[in-house]
XYZ file of N, CA and C in Angstrom:
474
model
N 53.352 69.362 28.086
C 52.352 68.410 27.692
C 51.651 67.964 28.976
N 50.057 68.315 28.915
C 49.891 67.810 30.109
C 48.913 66.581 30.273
N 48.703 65.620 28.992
C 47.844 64.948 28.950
C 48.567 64.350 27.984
N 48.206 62.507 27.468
C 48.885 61.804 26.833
C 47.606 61.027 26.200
N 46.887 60.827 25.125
C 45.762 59.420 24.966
C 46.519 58.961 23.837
N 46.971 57.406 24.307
C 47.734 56.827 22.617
C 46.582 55.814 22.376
N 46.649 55.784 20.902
C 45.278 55.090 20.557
C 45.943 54.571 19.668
N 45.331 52.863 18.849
C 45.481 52.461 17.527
C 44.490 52.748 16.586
N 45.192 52.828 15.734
C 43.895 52.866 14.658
C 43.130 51.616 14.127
N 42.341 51.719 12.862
C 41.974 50.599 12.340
C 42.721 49.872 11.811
N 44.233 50.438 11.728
C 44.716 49.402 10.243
C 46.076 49.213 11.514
N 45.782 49.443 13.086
C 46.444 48.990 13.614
C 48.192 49.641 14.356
N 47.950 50.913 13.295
C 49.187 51.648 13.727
C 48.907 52.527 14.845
N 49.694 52.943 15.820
C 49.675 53.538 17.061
C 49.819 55.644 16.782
N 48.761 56.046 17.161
C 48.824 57.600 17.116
C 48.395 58.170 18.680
N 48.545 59.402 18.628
C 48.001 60.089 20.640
C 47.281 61.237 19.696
N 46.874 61.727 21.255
C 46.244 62.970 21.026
C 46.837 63.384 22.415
N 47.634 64.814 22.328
C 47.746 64.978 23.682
C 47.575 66.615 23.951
N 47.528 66.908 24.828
C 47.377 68.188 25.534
C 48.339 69.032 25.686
N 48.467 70.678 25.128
C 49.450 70.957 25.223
C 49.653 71.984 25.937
N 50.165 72.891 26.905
C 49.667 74.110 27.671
C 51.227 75.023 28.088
N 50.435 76.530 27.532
C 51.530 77.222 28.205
C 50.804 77.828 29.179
N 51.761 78.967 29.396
C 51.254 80.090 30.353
C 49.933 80.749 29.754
N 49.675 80.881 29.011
C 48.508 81.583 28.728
C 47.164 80.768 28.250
N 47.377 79.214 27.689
C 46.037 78.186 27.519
C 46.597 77.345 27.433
N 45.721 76.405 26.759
C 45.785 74.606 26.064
C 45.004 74.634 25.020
N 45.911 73.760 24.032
C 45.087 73.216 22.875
C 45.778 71.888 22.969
N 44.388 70.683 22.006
C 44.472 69.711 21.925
C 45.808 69.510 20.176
N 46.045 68.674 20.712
C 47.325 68.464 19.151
C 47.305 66.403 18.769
N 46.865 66.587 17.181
C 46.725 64.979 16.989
C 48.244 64.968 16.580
N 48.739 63.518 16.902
C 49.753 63.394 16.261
C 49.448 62.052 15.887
N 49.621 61.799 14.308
C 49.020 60.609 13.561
C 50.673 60.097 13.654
N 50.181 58.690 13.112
C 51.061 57.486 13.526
C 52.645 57.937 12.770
N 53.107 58.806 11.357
C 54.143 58.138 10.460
C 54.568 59.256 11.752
N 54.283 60.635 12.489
C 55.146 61.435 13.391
C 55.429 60.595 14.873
N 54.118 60.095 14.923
C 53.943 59.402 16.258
C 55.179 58.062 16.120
N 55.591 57.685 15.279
C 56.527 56.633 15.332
C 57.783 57.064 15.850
N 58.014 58.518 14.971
C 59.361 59.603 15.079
C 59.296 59.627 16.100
N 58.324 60.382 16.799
C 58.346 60.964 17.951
C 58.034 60.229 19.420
N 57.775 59.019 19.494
C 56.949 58.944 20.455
C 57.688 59.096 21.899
N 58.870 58.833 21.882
C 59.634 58.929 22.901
C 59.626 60.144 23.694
N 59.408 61.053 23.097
C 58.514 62.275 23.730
C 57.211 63.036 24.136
N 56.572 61.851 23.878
C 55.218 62.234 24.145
C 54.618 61.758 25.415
N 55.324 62.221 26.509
C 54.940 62.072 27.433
C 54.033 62.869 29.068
N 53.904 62.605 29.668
C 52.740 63.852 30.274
C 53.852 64.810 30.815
N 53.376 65.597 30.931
C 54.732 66.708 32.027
C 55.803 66.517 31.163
N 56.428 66.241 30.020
C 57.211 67.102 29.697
C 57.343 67.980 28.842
N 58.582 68.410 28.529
C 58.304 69.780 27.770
C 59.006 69.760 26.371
N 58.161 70.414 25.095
C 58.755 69.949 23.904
C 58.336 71.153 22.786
N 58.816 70.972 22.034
C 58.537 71.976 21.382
C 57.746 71.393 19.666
N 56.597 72.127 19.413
C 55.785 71.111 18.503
C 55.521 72.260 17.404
N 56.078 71.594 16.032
C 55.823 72.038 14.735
C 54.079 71.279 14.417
N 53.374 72.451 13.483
C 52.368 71.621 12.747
C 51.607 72.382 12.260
N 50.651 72.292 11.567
C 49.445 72.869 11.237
C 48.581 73.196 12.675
N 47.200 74.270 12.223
C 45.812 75.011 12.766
C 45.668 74.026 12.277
N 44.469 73.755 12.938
C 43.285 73.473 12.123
C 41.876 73.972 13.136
N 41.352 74.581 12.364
C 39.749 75.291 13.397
C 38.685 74.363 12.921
N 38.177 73.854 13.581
C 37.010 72.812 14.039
C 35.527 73.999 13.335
N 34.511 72.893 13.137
C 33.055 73.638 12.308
C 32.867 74.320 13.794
N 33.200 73.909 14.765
C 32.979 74.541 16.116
C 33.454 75.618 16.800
N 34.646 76.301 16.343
C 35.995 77.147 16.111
C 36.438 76.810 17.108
N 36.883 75.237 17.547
C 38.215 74.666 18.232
C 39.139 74.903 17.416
N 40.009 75.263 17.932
C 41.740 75.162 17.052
C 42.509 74.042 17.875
N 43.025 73.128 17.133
C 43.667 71.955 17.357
C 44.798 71.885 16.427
N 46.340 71.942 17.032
C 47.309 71.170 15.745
C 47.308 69.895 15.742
N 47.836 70.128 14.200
C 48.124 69.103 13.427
C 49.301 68.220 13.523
N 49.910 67.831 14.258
C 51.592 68.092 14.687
C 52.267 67.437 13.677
N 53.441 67.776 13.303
C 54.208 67.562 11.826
C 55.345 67.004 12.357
N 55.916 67.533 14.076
C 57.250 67.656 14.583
C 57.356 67.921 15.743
N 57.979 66.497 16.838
C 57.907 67.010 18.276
C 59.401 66.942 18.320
N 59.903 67.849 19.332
C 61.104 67.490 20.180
C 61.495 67.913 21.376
N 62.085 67.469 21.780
C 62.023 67.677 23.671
C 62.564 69.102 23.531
N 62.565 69.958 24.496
C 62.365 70.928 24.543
C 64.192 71.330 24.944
N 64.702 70.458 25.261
C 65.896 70.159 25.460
C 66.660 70.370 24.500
N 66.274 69.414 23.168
C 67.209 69.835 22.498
C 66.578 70.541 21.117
N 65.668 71.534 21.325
C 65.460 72.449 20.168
C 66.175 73.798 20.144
N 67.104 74.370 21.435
C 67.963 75.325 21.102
C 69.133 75.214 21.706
N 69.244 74.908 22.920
C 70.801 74.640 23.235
C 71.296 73.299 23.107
N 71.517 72.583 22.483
C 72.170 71.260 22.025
C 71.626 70.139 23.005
N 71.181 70.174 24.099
C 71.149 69.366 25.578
C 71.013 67.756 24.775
N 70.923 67.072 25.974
C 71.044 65.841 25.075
C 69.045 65.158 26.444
N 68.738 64.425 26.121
C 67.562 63.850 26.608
C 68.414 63.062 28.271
N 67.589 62.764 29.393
C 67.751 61.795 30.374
C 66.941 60.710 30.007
N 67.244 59.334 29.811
C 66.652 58.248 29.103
C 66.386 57.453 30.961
N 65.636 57.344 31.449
C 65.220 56.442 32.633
C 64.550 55.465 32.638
N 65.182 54.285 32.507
C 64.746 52.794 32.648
C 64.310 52.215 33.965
N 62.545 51.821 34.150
C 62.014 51.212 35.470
C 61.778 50.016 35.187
N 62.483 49.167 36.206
C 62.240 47.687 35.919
C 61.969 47.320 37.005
N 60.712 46.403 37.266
C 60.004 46.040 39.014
C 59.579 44.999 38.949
N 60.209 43.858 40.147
C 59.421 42.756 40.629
C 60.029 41.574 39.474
N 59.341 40.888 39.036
C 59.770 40.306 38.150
C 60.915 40.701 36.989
N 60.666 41.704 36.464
C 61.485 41.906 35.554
C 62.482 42.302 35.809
N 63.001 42.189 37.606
C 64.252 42.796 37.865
C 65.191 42.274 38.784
N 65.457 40.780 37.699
C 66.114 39.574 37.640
C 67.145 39.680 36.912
N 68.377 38.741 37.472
C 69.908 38.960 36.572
C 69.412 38.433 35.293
N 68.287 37.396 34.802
C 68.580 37.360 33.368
C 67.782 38.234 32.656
N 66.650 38.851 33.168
C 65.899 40.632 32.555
C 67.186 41.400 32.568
N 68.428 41.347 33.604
C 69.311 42.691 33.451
C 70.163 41.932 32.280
N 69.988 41.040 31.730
C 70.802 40.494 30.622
C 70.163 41.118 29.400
N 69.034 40.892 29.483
C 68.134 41.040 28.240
C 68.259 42.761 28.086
N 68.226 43.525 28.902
C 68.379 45.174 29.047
C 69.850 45.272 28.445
N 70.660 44.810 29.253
C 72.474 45.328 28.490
C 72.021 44.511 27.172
N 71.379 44.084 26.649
C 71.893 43.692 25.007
C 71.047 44.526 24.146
N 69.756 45.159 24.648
C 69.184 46.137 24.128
C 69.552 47.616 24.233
N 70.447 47.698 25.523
C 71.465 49.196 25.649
C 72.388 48.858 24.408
N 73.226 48.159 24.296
C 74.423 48.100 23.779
C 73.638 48.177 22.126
N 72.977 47.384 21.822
C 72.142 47.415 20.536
C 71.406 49.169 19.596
N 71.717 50.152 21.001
C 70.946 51.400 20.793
C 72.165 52.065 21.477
N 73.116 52.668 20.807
C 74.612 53.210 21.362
C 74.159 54.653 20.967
N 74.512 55.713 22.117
C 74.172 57.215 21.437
C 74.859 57.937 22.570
N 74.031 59.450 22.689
C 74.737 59.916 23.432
C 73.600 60.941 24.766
N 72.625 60.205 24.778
C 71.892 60.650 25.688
C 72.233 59.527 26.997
N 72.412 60.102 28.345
C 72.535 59.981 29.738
C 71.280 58.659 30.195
N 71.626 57.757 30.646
C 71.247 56.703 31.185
C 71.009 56.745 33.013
N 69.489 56.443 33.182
C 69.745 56.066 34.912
C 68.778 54.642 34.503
N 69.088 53.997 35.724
C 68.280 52.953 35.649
C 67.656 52.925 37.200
N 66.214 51.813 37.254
C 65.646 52.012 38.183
C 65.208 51.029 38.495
N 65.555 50.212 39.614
C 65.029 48.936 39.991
C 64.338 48.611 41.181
N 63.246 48.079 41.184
C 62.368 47.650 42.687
C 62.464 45.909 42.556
N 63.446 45.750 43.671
C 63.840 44.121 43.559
C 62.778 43.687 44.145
N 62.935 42.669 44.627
C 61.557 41.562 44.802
C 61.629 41.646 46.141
N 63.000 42.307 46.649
C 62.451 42.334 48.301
C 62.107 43.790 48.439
N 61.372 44.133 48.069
C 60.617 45.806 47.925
C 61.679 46.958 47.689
N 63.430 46.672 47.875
C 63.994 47.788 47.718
C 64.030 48.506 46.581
N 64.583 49.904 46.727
C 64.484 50.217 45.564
C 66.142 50.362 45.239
N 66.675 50.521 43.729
C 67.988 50.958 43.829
C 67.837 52.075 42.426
N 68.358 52.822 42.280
C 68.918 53.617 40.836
C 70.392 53.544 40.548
N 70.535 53.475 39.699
C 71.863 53.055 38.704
C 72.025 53.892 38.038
N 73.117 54.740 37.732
C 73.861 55.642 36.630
C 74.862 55.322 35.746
N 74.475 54.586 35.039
C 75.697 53.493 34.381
C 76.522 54.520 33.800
N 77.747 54.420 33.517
C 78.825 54.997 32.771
C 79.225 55.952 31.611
N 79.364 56.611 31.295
C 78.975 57.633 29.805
C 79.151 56.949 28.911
N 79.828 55.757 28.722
C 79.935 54.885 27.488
C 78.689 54.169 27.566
N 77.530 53.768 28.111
C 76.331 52.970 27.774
C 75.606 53.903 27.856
N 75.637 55.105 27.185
C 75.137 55.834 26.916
C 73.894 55.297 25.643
N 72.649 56.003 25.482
C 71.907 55.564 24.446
C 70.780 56.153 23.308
N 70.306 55.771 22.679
C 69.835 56.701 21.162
C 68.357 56.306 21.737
N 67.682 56.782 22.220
C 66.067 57.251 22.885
C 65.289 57.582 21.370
N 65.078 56.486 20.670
C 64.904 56.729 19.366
C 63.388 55.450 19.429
N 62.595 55.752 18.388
C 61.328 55.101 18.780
C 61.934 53.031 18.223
N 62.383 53.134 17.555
C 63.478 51.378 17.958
C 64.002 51.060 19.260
N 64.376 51.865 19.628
C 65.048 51.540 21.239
C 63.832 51.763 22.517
N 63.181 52.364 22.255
C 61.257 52.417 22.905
C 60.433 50.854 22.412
N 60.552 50.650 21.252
C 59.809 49.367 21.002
C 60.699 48.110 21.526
N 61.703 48.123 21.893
C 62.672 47.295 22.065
C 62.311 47.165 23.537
N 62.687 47.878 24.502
C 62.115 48.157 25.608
C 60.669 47.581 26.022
N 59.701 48.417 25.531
C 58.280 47.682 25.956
C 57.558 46.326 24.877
N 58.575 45.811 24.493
C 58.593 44.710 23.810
C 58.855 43.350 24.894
N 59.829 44.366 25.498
C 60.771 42.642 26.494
C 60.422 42.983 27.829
N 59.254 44.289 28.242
C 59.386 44.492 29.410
C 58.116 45.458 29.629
N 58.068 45.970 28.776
C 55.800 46.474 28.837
C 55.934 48.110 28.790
N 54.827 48.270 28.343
C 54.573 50.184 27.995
C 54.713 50.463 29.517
N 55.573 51.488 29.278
C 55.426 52.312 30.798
C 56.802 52.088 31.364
N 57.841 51.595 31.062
C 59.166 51.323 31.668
C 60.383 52.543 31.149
N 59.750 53.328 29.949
C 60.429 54.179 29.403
C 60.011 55.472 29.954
N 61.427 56.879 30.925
C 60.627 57.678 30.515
C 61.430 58.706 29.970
N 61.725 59.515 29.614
C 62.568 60.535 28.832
C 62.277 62.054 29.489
N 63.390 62.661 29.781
C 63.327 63.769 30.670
C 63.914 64.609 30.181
């Protein structure tokens, strides 16, 4: 995926349009909101996924899918499980923000791999690999949960 545009609609629900490219081209792929909810945790630039959907050829003969079905590219044939990476900076990366994060980990229990990523307020940086038990479900609830208490862009999935 090498391009990401998330847009709302009129009635307010969240859909993208993003870019998709192999070795040989790119086509553009809509993904409307009831997939975009499923999926969104993967719709991110640079990574790699594997996408069910309809053609559709434009009065122009663009071909664009329809997308029906994303999933990381990870786990559409050998079982892999997702890297879930949490960035928290400056403000939000305060002992009571790291309070508010462990109750939204523990709230989303699974079995995808956790790092965490912090830029404290005195510019350092640190990463964290918490334990295989706070392990977590990278599921579009545990994404809204996230940029709910802490803003779009803190999630990224690898």
């Amino acid at each position: 995926m090498t391009a990401v545009k998330e847009i709302s609609t009129k009635s307010g629900d969240r859909m993208a349009f993003v870019t998709l490219e192999d070795l040989t081209g790119s086509v553009e792929a809509v993904v409307f909101p009831d997939v975009y909810r499923s999926s969104m945790l993967h719709l991110a630039k640079d990574s790699a996924v594997l996408v069910k959907g309809q053609v559709d050829i434009g009065e122009d003969g663009t071909a664009k899918i329809l997308v029906g079905e994303v999933r990381p590219l990870a786990l559409s044939g050998n079982g892999g499980t997702p890297l879930v990476e949490v960035t928290l900076g400056g403000p939000a990366a305060t002992p009571e923000a790291l309070r508010r994060l462990d109750a939204i980990l523990r709230a989303h229990p699974g079995n995808a791999a956790l790092r965490l990523h912090l830029q404290l307020p005195d510019g350092k940086r640190v990463t964290i690999a918490p334990a295989a038990s706070r392990s977590v479900t990278p599921d579009g609830a545990f994404r809204q949960a996230l940029e709910a208490e802490f803003g779009v862009g803190c999630l990224t999935l690898r």
